[in-house]
PDB file of C-alpha atoms in Angstrom:
ATOM      1  CA  MET A 171      35.203  16.943   8.234  1.00 49.00           C
ATOM      2  CA  THR A 172      31.945  17.621   6.382  1.00 53.00           C
ATOM      3  CA  GLN A 173      28.490  17.898   7.841  1.00 56.00           C
ATOM      4  CA  ASP A 174      25.135  17.535   6.070  1.00 54.00           C
ATOM      5  CA  LEU A 175      23.129  20.729   6.349  1.00 53.00           C
ATOM      6  CA  THR A 176      19.485  21.394   5.595  1.00 56.00           C
ATOM      7  CA  THR A 177      18.321  24.486   3.690  1.00 64.00           C
ATOM      8  CA  SER A 178      18.023  26.375   6.982  1.00 64.00           C
ATOM      9  CA  GLY A 179      21.655  25.656   7.826  1.00 65.00           C
ATOM     10  CA  ALA A 180      20.853  23.252  10.675  1.00 64.00           C
ATOM     11  CA  PRO A 181      22.425  19.800  10.686  1.00 66.00           C
ATOM     12  CA  ALA A 182      20.242  17.174   9.003  1.00 67.00           C
ATOM     13  CA  GLU A 183      19.044  14.475  11.359  1.00 71.00           C
ATOM     14  CA  ALA A 184      18.514  10.911  10.251  1.00 65.00           C
ATOM     15  CA  PRO A 185      15.199   9.385  11.249  1.00 61.00           C
ATOM     16  CA  PRO A 186      15.380   6.998  14.167  1.00 69.00           C
ATOM     17  CA  SER A 187      16.184   3.423  13.257  1.00 83.00           C
ATOM     18  CA  ARG A 188      12.838   2.246  14.645  1.00 82.00           C
ATOM     19  CA  ALA A 189      11.007   4.524  12.203  1.00 80.00           C
ATOM     20  CA  ARG A 190      13.142   3.269   9.325  1.00 83.00           C
ATOM     21  CA  TYR A 191      12.309  -0.316  10.159  1.00 87.00           C
ATOM     22  CA  ALA A 192       8.603   0.520  10.381  1.00 87.00           C
ATOM     23  CA  VAL A 193       8.659   2.207   6.968  1.00 86.00           C
ATOM     24  CA  MET A 194      10.569  -0.655   5.383  1.00 88.00           C
ATOM     25  CA  ALA A 195       8.207  -3.196   6.921  1.00 91.00           C
ATOM     26  CA  ALA A 196       5.215  -1.283   5.547  1.00 89.00           C
ATOM     27  CA  VAL A 197       6.754  -1.175   2.068  1.00 88.00           C
ATOM     28  CA  VAL A 198       7.559  -4.891   2.129  1.00 92.00           C
ATOM     29  CA  VAL A 199       4.041  -5.781   3.285  1.00 92.00           C
ATOM     30  CA  ALA A 200       2.508  -3.578   0.577  1.00 87.00           C
ATOM     31  CA  MET A 201       4.650  -5.239  -2.099  1.00 88.00           C
ATOM     32  CA  LEU A 202       3.758  -8.680  -0.763  1.00 92.00           C
ATOM     33  CA  LEU A 203       0.042  -7.894  -0.867  1.00 88.00           C
ATOM     34  CA  ALA A 204       0.286  -6.506  -4.407  1.00 84.00           C
ATOM     35  CA  ALA A 205       2.118  -9.631  -5.584  1.00 86.00           C
ATOM     36  CA  LEU A 206      -0.383 -11.872  -3.819  1.00 90.00           C
ATOM     37  CA  ASP A 207      -3.263  -9.960  -5.392  1.00 85.00           C
ATOM     38  CA  SER A 208      -1.789 -10.423  -8.874  1.00 82.00           C
ATOM     39  CA  LEU A 209      -1.164 -14.104  -8.218  1.00 88.00           C
ATOM     40  CA  ILE A 210      -4.744 -14.688  -7.109  1.00 88.00           C
ATOM     41  CA  LEU A 211      -6.156 -12.781 -10.078  1.00 84.00           C
ATOM     42  CA  GLY A 212      -3.966 -14.657 -12.552  1.00 84.00           C
ATOM     43  CA  THR A 213      -5.016 -17.989 -11.089  1.00 89.00           C
ATOM     44  CA  ALA A 214      -8.715 -17.139 -10.983  1.00 88.00           C
ATOM     45  CA  MET A 215      -8.959 -15.426 -14.385  1.00 86.00           C
ATOM     46  CA  PRO A 216      -9.597 -18.568 -16.488  1.00 86.00           C
ATOM     47  CA  THR A 217     -12.396 -19.638 -14.144  1.00 89.00           C
ATOM     48  CA  ILE A 218     -13.971 -16.176 -14.092  1.00 85.00           C
ATOM     49  CA  VAL A 219     -13.843 -15.829 -17.863  1.00 85.00           C
ATOM     50  CA  GLY A 220     -15.216 -19.361 -18.295  1.00 87.00           C
ATOM     51  CA  GLU A 221     -18.152 -18.579 -15.996  1.00 89.00           C
ATOM     52  CA  LEU A 222     -18.919 -15.417 -17.964  1.00 85.00           C
ATOM     53  CA  GLY A 223     -19.120 -17.309 -21.226  1.00 84.00           C
ATOM     54  CA  GLY A 224     -15.862 -17.051 -23.079  1.00 81.00           C
ATOM     55  CA  LEU A 225     -12.642 -15.247 -23.877  1.00 82.00           C
ATOM     56  CA  GLU A 226     -14.434 -12.232 -25.368  1.00 84.00           C
ATOM     57  CA  HIS A 227     -15.282 -11.156 -21.798  1.00 80.00           C
ATOM     58  CA  LEU A 228     -11.653 -11.086 -20.660  1.00 82.00           C
ATOM     59  CA  SER A 229     -11.285  -7.349 -21.252  1.00 84.00           C
ATOM     60  CA  TRP A 230     -14.419  -6.662 -19.185  1.00 85.00           C
ATOM     61  CA  VAL A 231     -13.083  -8.684 -16.272  1.00 83.00           C
ATOM     62  CA  ALA A 232      -9.722  -6.914 -16.366  1.00 83.00           C
ATOM     63  CA  SER A 233     -11.415  -3.508 -16.654  1.00 87.00           C
ATOM     64  CA  ALA A 234     -13.752  -4.243 -13.748  1.00 87.00           C
ATOM     65  CA  TYR A 235     -10.803  -5.346 -11.606  1.00 84.00           C
ATOM     66  CA  MET A 236      -8.822  -2.210 -12.398  1.00 85.00           C
ATOM     67  CA  LEU A 237     -11.858   0.005 -11.756  1.00 90.00           C
ATOM     68  CA  ALA A 238     -12.503  -1.648  -8.395  1.00 87.00           C
ATOM     69  CA  THR A 239      -8.840  -1.247  -7.457  1.00 84.00           C
ATOM     70  CA  ALA A 240      -8.791   2.411  -8.518  1.00 87.00           C
ATOM     71  CA  VAL A 241     -11.946   3.174  -6.540  1.00 89.00           C
ATOM     72  CA  SER A 242     -10.894   1.341  -3.383  1.00 85.00           C
ATOM     73  CA  THR A 243      -7.342   2.714  -3.166  1.00 82.00           C
ATOM     74  CA  PRO A 244      -8.320   6.261  -2.063  1.00 85.00           C
ATOM     75  CA  VAL A 245     -10.848   4.818   0.387  1.00 85.00           C
ATOM     76  CA  TRP A 246      -8.203   2.657   2.074  1.00 80.00           C
ATOM     77  CA  GLY A 247      -5.713   5.532   1.962  1.00 79.00           C
ATOM     78  CA  SER A 248      -8.065   7.937   3.710  1.00 81.00           C
ATOM     79  CA  SER A 249      -8.994   5.345   6.326  1.00 80.00           C
ATOM     80  CA  ALA A 250      -5.292   4.728   6.991  1.00 76.00           C
ATOM     81  CA  THR A 251      -4.728   8.468   7.339  1.00 78.00           C
ATOM     82  CA  CYS A 252      -7.582   8.767   9.833  1.00 79.00           C
ATOM     83  CA  THR A 253      -6.311   5.773  11.791  1.00 74.00           C
ATOM     84  CA  ALA A 254      -2.767   7.142  11.874  1.00 69.00           C
ATOM     85  CA  ALA A 255      -3.988  10.543  13.045  1.00 63.00           C
ATOM     86  CA  ARG A 256      -6.016   8.936  15.805  1.00 65.00           C
ATOM     87  CA  ALA A 257      -3.091   6.729  16.842  1.00 61.00           C
ATOM     88  CA  SER A 258      -0.660   9.638  16.953  1.00 61.00           C
ATOM     89  CA  SER A 259      -2.979  11.671  19.179  1.00 61.00           C
ATOM     90  CA  SER A 260      -3.458   8.886  21.703  1.00 57.00           C
ATOM     91  CA  PRO A 261      -1.761   9.359  25.103  1.00 57.00           C
ATOM     92  CA  ARG A 262      -0.009   6.000  24.837  1.00 56.00           C
ATOM     93  CA  SER A 263       1.979   6.999  21.721  1.00 49.00           C
ATOM     94  CA  ALA A 264       3.057  10.281  23.295  1.00 48.00           C
ATOM     95  CA  SER A 265       4.859   8.501  26.129  1.00 48.00           C
ATOM     96  CA  SER A 266       6.770   6.049  23.926  1.00 47.00           C
TER      97      SER A 266
END
């Protein structure tokens, strides 16, 4: 009979199933939003480029989109971290 051990020699504990489901749900939602974002951009790109005056502006539109995404990602990440820290310190989460 074998037992999984951590580096300290204590038995490794699996995370609770509720936490696993929450993590998987978060990953699935993130993937869904990324796919939806790409779908919307792909559909709107011809209209955006047409409004800007032609195909030569396609690279500018793609660059602006990527720049906006790169700038907003850390902002949303830090706000999620602050929200999670506040939620974990609330009395309601301590009792559940």
